[in-house]
Amino acid sequence: MTTAEDIFFMERALALAVRGTGRVNPNPLVGAVVVRDGTVIGEGWHAQFGGPHAERNALAECAGGAKGATLYVTLEPCCHYGKTPPCTEAVLEHQIARVVVGSADPNPLVAGAGIRRLREAGVAVTEGVLREKCDALNRIFFHYIRTKTPYVTMKYAMTMDGKTATRTGQSRWITGAPARIRVHEDRSRHMAIMTGAGTIQADDPLLNCRIPGGRTPIRLICDTGLRTAAGARVVETAREIPTWFLTCCRDASRQEKYAEKGCRILQVPERDGHVDIKKAVERLGEEGIDSIYLEGGSALNASALEADIVQALHCYIAPKMFGGTESRGPVGGKGVAFPAQAWGFVITDVCRCGDDILIESIREGCE
Ligand code: AOF
Ligand code: ZN
């Protein structure tokens, strides 16, 4: 049975889990709290990829032992030998009496076996406490472990009349500073950031994370014909920030121009004269990339939607208009012919960022 106390401590475990953001990919964000007689005696979270799991970190904090205590954990404890020994065994060694779990773990190495192991050893287990919140925290992990392809969040900022640039092609800036700070936070949450050669040419962006404590993701540039200027800022800074080009260009001497500046070149198949984005994303999954923040222009956005690789959409709306039949919107390509063919989304959150609005949504059919 779930009590108000269970919800209170699971909220605490969730708050701890978030602290691992950007540092544990492609593993999950997990938080854990050990409670005895209504008092917290240990807290932990998964802080570093390959490091100890949240449960062990929380148990290690219980100076006087944790016998008879309750462990709250946002994800089902693991029962496999991975980079660390199974958490279920640590729970049993510490003689924990009850375990309260948020999400089930879809990792085939765990998948219910963690909870079964605990129950068989006589530990009381309550499942599904704040499950929705715990699941939402690990959308990236759940998607990646099931599909082995990265979770793609498409992001763009537009005016109230749906424009992403003026008629002269200028787009700096559409949203205000608070929205741009939020974008940097989201860059930090994803393992990689993706854009196209057109955006590099137009804006010469650095695509880094410029907030305190933030982590800069790997920069991915879709450049079909490898035409990015060798002096572009992303190329010049490739030794400090990993920068990968996804290209169909097979010309070794052209590739060398970027490679010698520290860029990595991934050759991917072509489709309709562009990088085959579906194949590119599959390749990135094989490379261990669990998440991509897609900050592309209208052509790349169209390809991503058409290839159905988008899981989430972050749409920023600024209270202004650019007008103009020639001014661009966020998604180019041919578009659909009928409203019934629309790419559908489910809104998960709407919030104000300064003067702007952020609509967060996930693709219809995605969990
Ligand atoms: C984590 N952190 O706090 C928990 C995890 O490769 P390993 O040994 O680190 O194991 C990773 C798996 O362990 C992960 O896919 C998930 O199924 C389970 N739980 N993982 O990284 C944690 N509790
Ligand atoms: Zn574990």
Short mmCIF file of C-alpha atoms and ligand atoms in Angstrom, two decimals:
data_model
loop_
_atom_site.label_atom_id
_atom_site.label_comp_id
_atom_site.label_asym_id
_atom_site.label_seq_id
_atom_site.Cartn_x
_atom_site.Cartn_y
_atom_site.Cartn_z
CA MET A 1 0.00 0.00 0.00
CA THR A 2 1.22 3.49 -0.86
CA THR A 3 1.21 6.11 1.88
CA ALA A 4 1.64 9.88 1.88
CA GLU A 5 5.06 9.22 3.40
CA ASP A 6 5.96 7.01 0.41
CA ILE A 7 5.10 9.82 -1.98
CA PHE A 8 7.06 12.34 0.08
CA PHE A 9 10.26 10.26 0.08
CA MET A 10 9.90 9.26 -3.57
CA GLU A 11 9.71 12.99 -4.42
CA ARG A 12 12.99 13.38 -2.56
CA ALA A 13 14.54 10.47 -4.49
CA LEU A 14 13.41 12.12 -7.75
CA ALA A 15 15.02 15.40 -6.76
CA LEU A 16 18.29 13.56 -6.09
CA ALA A 17 18.13 11.63 -9.37
CA VAL A 18 18.09 14.86 -11.39
CA ARG A 19 21.56 15.70 -10.05
CA GLY A 20 23.08 13.16 -12.44
CA THR A 21 21.70 14.99 -15.49
CA GLY A 22 24.10 14.94 -18.42
CA ARG A 23 26.65 12.82 -16.55
CA VAL A 24 25.27 9.29 -16.69
CA ASN A 25 24.17 8.79 -20.31
CA PRO A 26 23.41 6.30 -21.71
CA ASN A 27 22.50 5.01 -18.25
CA PRO A 28 19.41 6.13 -16.31
CA LEU A 29 19.00 8.94 -13.81
CA VAL A 30 18.32 7.28 -10.47
CA GLY A 31 17.84 8.60 -6.94
CA ALA A 32 17.55 6.67 -3.66
CA VAL A 33 16.64 7.47 -0.06
CA VAL A 34 16.94 5.23 3.02
CA VAL A 35 14.38 5.95 5.74
CA ARG A 36 13.98 4.61 9.26
CA ASP A 37 11.12 5.68 11.56
CA GLY A 38 10.26 8.56 9.23
CA THR A 39 13.81 9.91 9.22
CA VAL A 40 16.24 9.92 6.30
CA ILE A 41 19.40 8.01 7.23
CA GLY A 42 21.01 7.90 3.78
CA GLU A 43 20.67 9.52 0.38
CA GLY A 44 22.29 8.84 -2.96
CA TRP A 45 22.04 9.20 -6.71
CA HIS A 46 23.75 7.88 -9.78
CA ALA A 47 26.32 10.61 -10.30
CA GLN A 48 28.68 9.34 -12.97
CA PHE A 49 28.50 6.90 -15.87
CA GLY A 50 30.11 3.64 -14.78
CA GLY A 51 30.09 4.74 -11.14
CA PRO A 52 28.14 3.20 -8.25
CA HIS A 53 24.37 3.05 -8.58
CA ALA A 54 22.06 5.27 -6.56
CA GLU A 55 21.09 2.48 -4.15
CA ARG A 56 24.71 1.74 -3.15
CA ASN A 57 25.47 5.42 -2.72
CA ALA A 58 22.47 5.83 -0.41
CA LEU A 59 23.27 2.67 1.59
CA ALA A 60 26.91 3.74 1.98
CA GLU A 61 25.68 6.84 3.79
CA CYS A 62 23.88 4.88 6.52
CA ALA A 63 26.57 5.08 9.19
CA GLY A 64 24.83 2.97 11.82
CA GLY A 65 23.62 0.38 9.28
CA ALA A 66 20.27 0.18 7.53
CA LYS A 67 18.78 -2.94 9.13
CA GLY A 68 14.97 -2.88 9.02
CA ALA A 69 14.88 0.41 7.08
CA THR A 70 12.93 1.29 3.92
CA LEU A 71 14.72 2.06 0.65
CA TYR A 72 13.02 4.40 -1.82
CA VAL A 73 14.41 4.17 -5.34
CA THR A 74 13.13 5.78 -8.53
CA LEU A 75 14.02 2.71 -10.66
CA GLU A 76 13.76 -1.01 -9.98
CA PRO A 77 17.07 -2.16 -8.40
CA CYS A 78 19.33 -4.08 -10.75
CA CYS A 79 20.16 -7.75 -10.20
CA HIS A 80 22.94 -8.20 -12.74
CA TYR A 81 26.71 -7.91 -12.68
CA GLY A 82 27.45 -4.94 -14.96
CA LYS A 83 30.05 -2.27 -14.34
CA THR A 84 29.05 -2.66 -10.69
CA PRO A 85 27.70 -5.63 -8.67
CA PRO A 86 23.90 -6.04 -8.34
CA CYS A 87 22.09 -3.55 -6.12
CA THR A 88 19.67 -6.25 -4.96
CA GLU A 89 22.58 -7.92 -3.15
CA ALA A 90 23.53 -4.67 -1.42
CA VAL A 91 19.90 -4.29 -0.29
CA LEU A 92 19.94 -7.81 1.17
CA GLU A 93 23.37 -7.38 2.81
CA HIS A 94 22.09 -4.27 4.55
CA GLN A 95 18.96 -6.16 5.69
CA ILE A 96 16.57 -3.57 4.30
CA ALA A 97 13.00 -4.57 5.22
CA ARG A 98 11.07 -2.78 2.49
CA VAL A 99 11.84 -1.36 -0.96
CA VAL A 100 9.60 1.23 -2.63
CA VAL A 101 10.11 1.45 -6.41
CA GLY A 102 9.08 4.12 -8.95
CA SER A 103 9.69 2.85 -12.50
CA ALA A 104 10.10 -0.73 -13.67
CA ASP A 105 13.44 -1.30 -15.44
CA PRO A 106 12.99 -2.33 -19.11
CA ASN A 107 16.67 -3.35 -19.32
CA PRO A 108 16.39 -7.02 -20.40
CA LEU A 109 19.06 -7.85 -17.78
CA VAL A 110 16.67 -6.64 -15.07
CA ALA A 111 13.04 -6.43 -16.35
CA GLY A 112 11.24 -7.49 -13.17
CA ALA A 113 13.96 -9.87 -11.98
CA GLY A 114 15.27 -7.26 -9.52
CA ILE A 115 11.93 -7.03 -7.74
CA ARG A 116 11.45 -10.81 -7.87
CA ARG A 117 14.87 -11.39 -6.28
CA LEU A 118 14.01 -9.04 -3.40
CA ARG A 119 10.57 -10.58 -2.80
CA GLU A 120 11.96 -14.11 -2.86
CA ALA A 121 14.47 -13.07 -0.23
CA GLY A 122 11.63 -11.83 2.00
CA VAL A 123 11.84 -8.08 1.36
CA ALA A 124 8.49 -6.25 1.09
CA VAL A 125 8.30 -4.41 -2.25
CA THR A 126 5.87 -1.67 -3.26
CA GLU A 127 5.95 -0.86 -6.99
CA GLY A 128 4.84 2.07 -9.10
CA VAL A 129 5.00 4.91 -6.56
CA LEU A 130 5.04 8.17 -8.60
CA ARG A 131 5.55 5.95 -11.63
CA GLU A 132 4.57 8.61 -14.17
CA LYS A 133 7.05 11.12 -12.82
CA CYS A 134 9.79 8.50 -12.56
CA ASP A 135 9.09 7.30 -16.13
CA ALA A 136 9.14 10.87 -17.45
CA LEU A 137 12.56 11.41 -15.88
CA ASN A 138 14.06 8.57 -17.90
CA ARG A 139 12.32 8.87 -21.26
CA ILE A 140 15.74 8.90 -22.93
CA PHE A 141 16.99 5.77 -21.15
CA PHE A 142 13.77 3.83 -21.76
CA HIS A 143 13.74 4.69 -25.45
CA TYR A 144 17.40 3.87 -25.96
CA ILE A 145 17.40 0.58 -24.08
CA ARG A 146 14.35 -0.60 -26.06
CA THR A 147 15.30 0.60 -29.55
CA LYS A 148 19.09 1.10 -29.43
CA THR A 149 18.52 4.34 -31.35
CA PRO A 150 18.83 7.82 -29.82
CA TYR A 151 15.91 9.76 -28.37
CA VAL A 152 15.55 12.80 -30.60
CA THR A 153 14.17 16.09 -29.27
CA MET A 154 13.44 18.57 -32.03
CA LYS A 155 13.68 22.17 -30.91
CA TYR A 156 12.93 25.42 -32.65
CA ALA A 157 11.90 28.97 -31.80
CA MET A 158 9.33 30.78 -33.89
CA THR A 159 7.28 33.93 -33.90
CA MET A 160 3.55 33.96 -33.23
CA ASP A 161 3.01 33.83 -37.00
CA GLY A 162 5.13 30.71 -37.31
CA LYS A 163 8.35 32.18 -38.71
CA THR A 164 11.88 31.14 -37.77
CA ALA A 165 13.64 33.91 -39.73
CA THR A 166 12.85 37.24 -41.32
CA ARG A 167 12.58 37.64 -45.09
CA THR A 168 16.32 38.42 -45.19
CA GLY A 169 17.06 35.15 -43.38
CA GLN A 170 17.94 36.66 -40.00
CA SER A 171 16.97 34.77 -36.88
CA ARG A 172 18.93 36.38 -34.04
CA TRP A 173 17.11 36.60 -31.81
CA ILE A 174 13.58 35.35 -31.78
CA THR A 175 13.25 34.45 -28.09
CA GLY A 176 14.64 36.30 -25.06
CA ALA A 177 17.42 35.40 -22.62
CA PRO A 178 15.40 33.15 -20.24
CA ALA A 179 14.34 30.90 -23.13
CA ARG A 180 17.91 30.74 -24.39
CA ILE A 181 19.11 29.72 -20.92
CA ARG A 182 16.56 26.92 -20.92
CA VAL A 183 17.91 25.79 -24.31
CA HIS A 184 21.39 25.54 -22.79
CA GLU A 185 20.00 23.44 -19.93
CA ASP A 186 18.41 21.12 -22.48
CA ARG A 187 21.64 20.89 -24.47
CA SER A 188 23.22 19.63 -21.27
CA ARG A 189 20.52 16.95 -20.89
CA HIS A 190 21.26 15.39 -24.27
CA MET A 191 24.36 13.46 -25.22
CA ALA A 192 24.58 15.11 -28.62
CA ILE A 193 23.31 18.15 -30.44
CA MET A 194 22.57 18.03 -34.17
CA THR A 195 22.36 20.67 -36.83
CA GLY A 196 22.83 20.97 -40.59
CA ALA A 197 25.52 22.54 -42.75
CA GLY A 198 23.07 25.33 -43.69
CA THR A 199 22.78 26.47 -40.07
CA ILE A 200 26.57 26.40 -39.64
CA GLN A 201 26.95 28.51 -42.76
CA ALA A 202 24.22 30.98 -41.80
CA ASP A 203 24.96 31.47 -38.08
CA ASP A 204 28.47 30.05 -37.48
CA PRO A 205 27.26 28.83 -34.05
CA LEU A 206 29.48 27.29 -31.36
CA LEU A 207 26.75 24.90 -30.20
CA ASN A 208 28.19 24.62 -26.73
CA CYS A 209 26.58 24.79 -23.30
CA ARG A 210 27.25 28.12 -21.69
CA ILE A 211 25.63 27.79 -18.27
CA PRO A 212 27.51 27.14 -15.01
CA GLY A 213 27.89 23.42 -14.32
CA GLY A 214 26.51 22.57 -17.76
CA ARG A 215 28.04 19.94 -20.00
CA THR A 216 28.57 20.49 -23.71
CA PRO A 217 27.20 17.66 -25.83
CA ILE A 218 28.92 16.08 -28.82
CA ARG A 219 28.25 18.26 -31.86
CA LEU A 220 26.80 16.46 -34.88
CA ILE A 221 26.70 18.20 -38.24
CA CYS A 222 24.72 16.77 -41.15
CA ASP A 223 26.69 17.89 -44.18
CA THR A 224 25.78 15.84 -47.26
CA GLY A 225 28.49 17.20 -49.55
CA LEU A 226 30.99 18.25 -46.84
CA ARG A 227 30.82 21.93 -47.73
CA THR A 228 31.20 23.49 -44.26
CA ALA A 229 33.91 26.18 -44.23
CA ALA A 230 37.11 24.80 -42.66
CA GLY A 231 37.27 28.04 -40.65
CA ALA A 232 33.79 27.56 -39.10
CA ARG A 233 33.87 27.90 -35.31
CA VAL A 234 32.67 24.30 -34.79
CA VAL A 235 35.62 23.04 -36.82
CA GLU A 236 38.15 25.34 -35.15
CA THR A 237 37.05 24.19 -31.68
CA ALA A 238 36.80 20.46 -32.50
CA ARG A 239 39.82 19.64 -30.33
CA GLU A 240 38.02 20.97 -27.24
CA ILE A 241 34.48 19.77 -28.06
CA PRO A 242 33.89 16.48 -29.89
CA THR A 243 32.54 17.32 -33.35
CA TRP A 244 31.29 14.68 -35.76
CA PHE A 245 30.35 15.22 -39.40
CA LEU A 246 27.69 12.98 -40.91
CA THR A 247 28.32 13.02 -44.62
CA CYS A 248 27.81 11.20 -47.90
CA CYS A 249 31.07 12.63 -49.27
CA ARG A 250 33.62 9.88 -49.98
CA ASP A 251 36.44 12.19 -51.03
CA ALA A 252 39.29 11.30 -48.64
CA SER A 253 41.21 14.55 -49.14
CA ARG A 254 38.09 16.62 -48.34
CA GLN A 255 37.45 14.51 -45.25
CA GLU A 256 41.06 15.00 -44.18
CA LYS A 257 40.58 18.79 -44.08
CA TYR A 258 38.21 18.37 -41.12
CA ALA A 259 39.86 15.33 -39.58
CA GLU A 260 43.17 17.16 -39.18
CA LYS A 261 41.40 19.76 -37.08
CA GLY A 262 40.08 17.07 -34.76
CA CYS A 263 36.67 16.38 -36.32
CA ARG A 264 35.37 12.86 -36.73
CA ILE A 265 33.85 11.91 -40.08
CA LEU A 266 31.04 9.35 -40.21
CA GLN A 267 30.17 8.31 -43.73
CA VAL A 268 26.47 7.53 -44.03
CA PRO A 269 24.21 6.51 -46.94
CA GLU A 270 22.42 9.07 -49.10
CA ARG A 271 18.68 9.35 -49.63
CA ASP A 272 16.98 11.82 -51.97
CA GLY A 273 20.22 13.81 -52.27
CA HIS A 274 20.65 14.23 -48.50
CA VAL A 275 22.16 12.36 -45.59
CA ASP A 276 19.82 9.43 -44.87
CA ILE A 277 18.82 10.63 -41.42
CA LYS A 278 17.28 7.35 -40.33
CA LYS A 279 20.44 5.42 -41.15
CA ALA A 280 22.54 8.18 -39.57
CA VAL A 281 20.61 7.95 -36.32
CA GLU A 282 20.88 4.15 -36.28
CA ARG A 283 24.64 4.50 -36.69
CA LEU A 284 24.75 7.01 -33.85
CA GLY A 285 22.86 4.54 -31.65
CA GLU A 286 25.58 1.97 -32.38
CA GLU A 287 28.13 4.58 -31.33
CA GLY A 288 26.42 4.76 -27.92
CA ILE A 289 24.59 8.06 -28.48
CA ASP A 290 21.35 7.80 -26.47
CA SER A 291 19.92 11.26 -27.14
CA ILE A 292 20.05 14.06 -29.68
CA TYR A 293 18.87 17.65 -29.30
CA LEU A 294 17.99 18.59 -32.85
CA GLU A 295 18.56 22.28 -33.53
CA GLY A 296 18.27 22.15 -37.27
CA GLY A 297 16.84 24.37 -39.94
CA SER A 298 13.67 23.69 -41.91
CA ALA A 299 15.22 21.14 -44.28
CA LEU A 300 16.75 18.96 -41.56
CA ASN A 301 13.57 19.21 -39.48
CA ALA A 302 11.51 18.04 -42.46
CA SER A 303 13.83 15.09 -43.10
CA ALA A 304 13.69 14.12 -39.42
CA LEU A 305 9.89 14.15 -39.34
CA GLU A 306 9.57 12.34 -42.65
CA ALA A 307 11.97 9.64 -41.43
CA ASP A 308 9.97 9.43 -38.18
CA ILE A 309 13.00 9.68 -35.92
CA VAL A 310 11.58 12.44 -33.67
CA GLN A 311 10.35 11.49 -30.17
CA ALA A 312 9.87 14.91 -28.58
CA LEU A 313 9.31 18.47 -29.68
CA HIS A 314 10.21 21.66 -27.86
CA CYS A 315 8.47 24.56 -29.55
CA TYR A 316 9.30 28.07 -28.34
CA ILE A 317 6.90 30.84 -29.31
CA ALA A 318 7.92 34.49 -29.08
CA PRO A 319 5.22 37.18 -28.84
CA LYS A 320 6.09 38.87 -32.13
CA MET A 321 5.51 38.44 -35.87
CA PHE A 322 7.83 38.64 -38.90
CA GLY A 323 5.23 38.26 -41.67
CA GLY A 324 6.26 37.66 -45.27
CA THR A 325 5.32 34.88 -47.66
CA GLU A 326 9.01 34.23 -48.28
CA SER A 327 9.99 34.06 -44.59
CA ARG A 328 10.75 30.55 -43.37
CA GLY A 329 8.85 28.39 -40.93
CA PRO A 330 10.35 25.63 -38.77
CA VAL A 331 9.61 22.72 -41.11
CA GLY A 332 10.31 22.73 -44.86
CA GLY A 333 10.09 19.82 -47.27
CA LYS A 334 6.90 19.07 -49.14
CA GLY A 335 4.70 18.80 -46.10
CA VAL A 336 1.62 16.62 -45.86
CA ALA A 337 -1.26 16.87 -48.31
CA PHE A 338 -4.16 16.44 -45.87
CA PRO A 339 -4.74 17.41 -42.23
CA ALA A 340 -5.35 13.76 -41.41
CA GLN A 341 -1.72 13.05 -42.38
CA ALA A 342 -0.32 15.54 -39.82
CA TRP A 343 2.53 14.53 -37.52
CA GLY A 344 0.70 14.40 -34.19
CA PHE A 345 2.06 15.27 -30.76
CA VAL A 346 0.84 15.09 -27.17
CA ILE A 347 1.57 18.15 -25.05
CA THR A 348 3.36 17.25 -21.81
CA ASP A 349 4.01 20.76 -20.49
CA VAL A 350 3.43 24.42 -21.32
CA CYS A 351 5.51 26.99 -19.49
CA ARG A 352 6.51 30.62 -19.69
CA CYS A 353 10.19 31.42 -20.22
CA GLY A 354 10.39 35.16 -19.62
CA ASP A 355 8.24 36.75 -22.34
CA ASP A 356 8.14 33.55 -24.40
CA ILE A 357 6.28 30.25 -24.20
CA LEU A 358 7.72 26.75 -24.34
CA ILE A 359 5.44 23.93 -25.42
CA GLU A 360 6.92 20.53 -24.62
CA SER A 361 5.38 17.57 -26.36
CA ILE A 362 6.08 14.01 -27.31
CA ARG A 363 5.27 12.31 -30.58
CA GLU A 364 1.91 10.55 -30.61
CA GLY A 365 2.44 6.89 -29.86
CA CYS A 366 5.68 7.48 -27.92
CA GLU A 367 5.59 6.77 -24.20
C1 AOF B 1 22.65 3.01 -13.36
N1 AOF B 1 22.52 3.71 -12.20
O1 AOF B 1 21.64 4.03 -10.19
C2 AOF B 1 20.88 2.22 -11.44
C3 AOF B 1 21.00 1.50 -12.67
O2 AOF B 1 26.41 -0.84 -16.52
P1 AOF B 1 26.03 -0.76 -15.08
O3 AOF B 1 26.58 -1.84 -14.27
O4 AOF B 1 26.26 0.60 -14.51
O5 AOF B 1 24.44 -1.03 -15.06
C4 AOF B 1 23.56 -0.21 -15.76
C5 AOF B 1 22.15 -0.73 -15.62
O6 AOF B 1 21.78 -0.88 -14.26
C6 AOF B 1 21.12 0.21 -16.21
O7 AOF B 1 20.91 -0.04 -17.56
C7 AOF B 1 19.88 -0.10 -15.38
O8 AOF B 1 19.19 -1.17 -15.96
C8 AOF B 1 20.40 -0.56 -14.03
N2 AOF B 1 20.22 0.42 -12.92
N3 AOF B 1 21.89 1.94 -13.60
O9 AOF B 1 23.46 3.37 -14.22
C9 AOF B 1 21.69 3.36 -11.23
N4 AOF B 1 20.04 1.85 -10.47
ZN ZN B 2 22.06 -1.19 -9.59
#
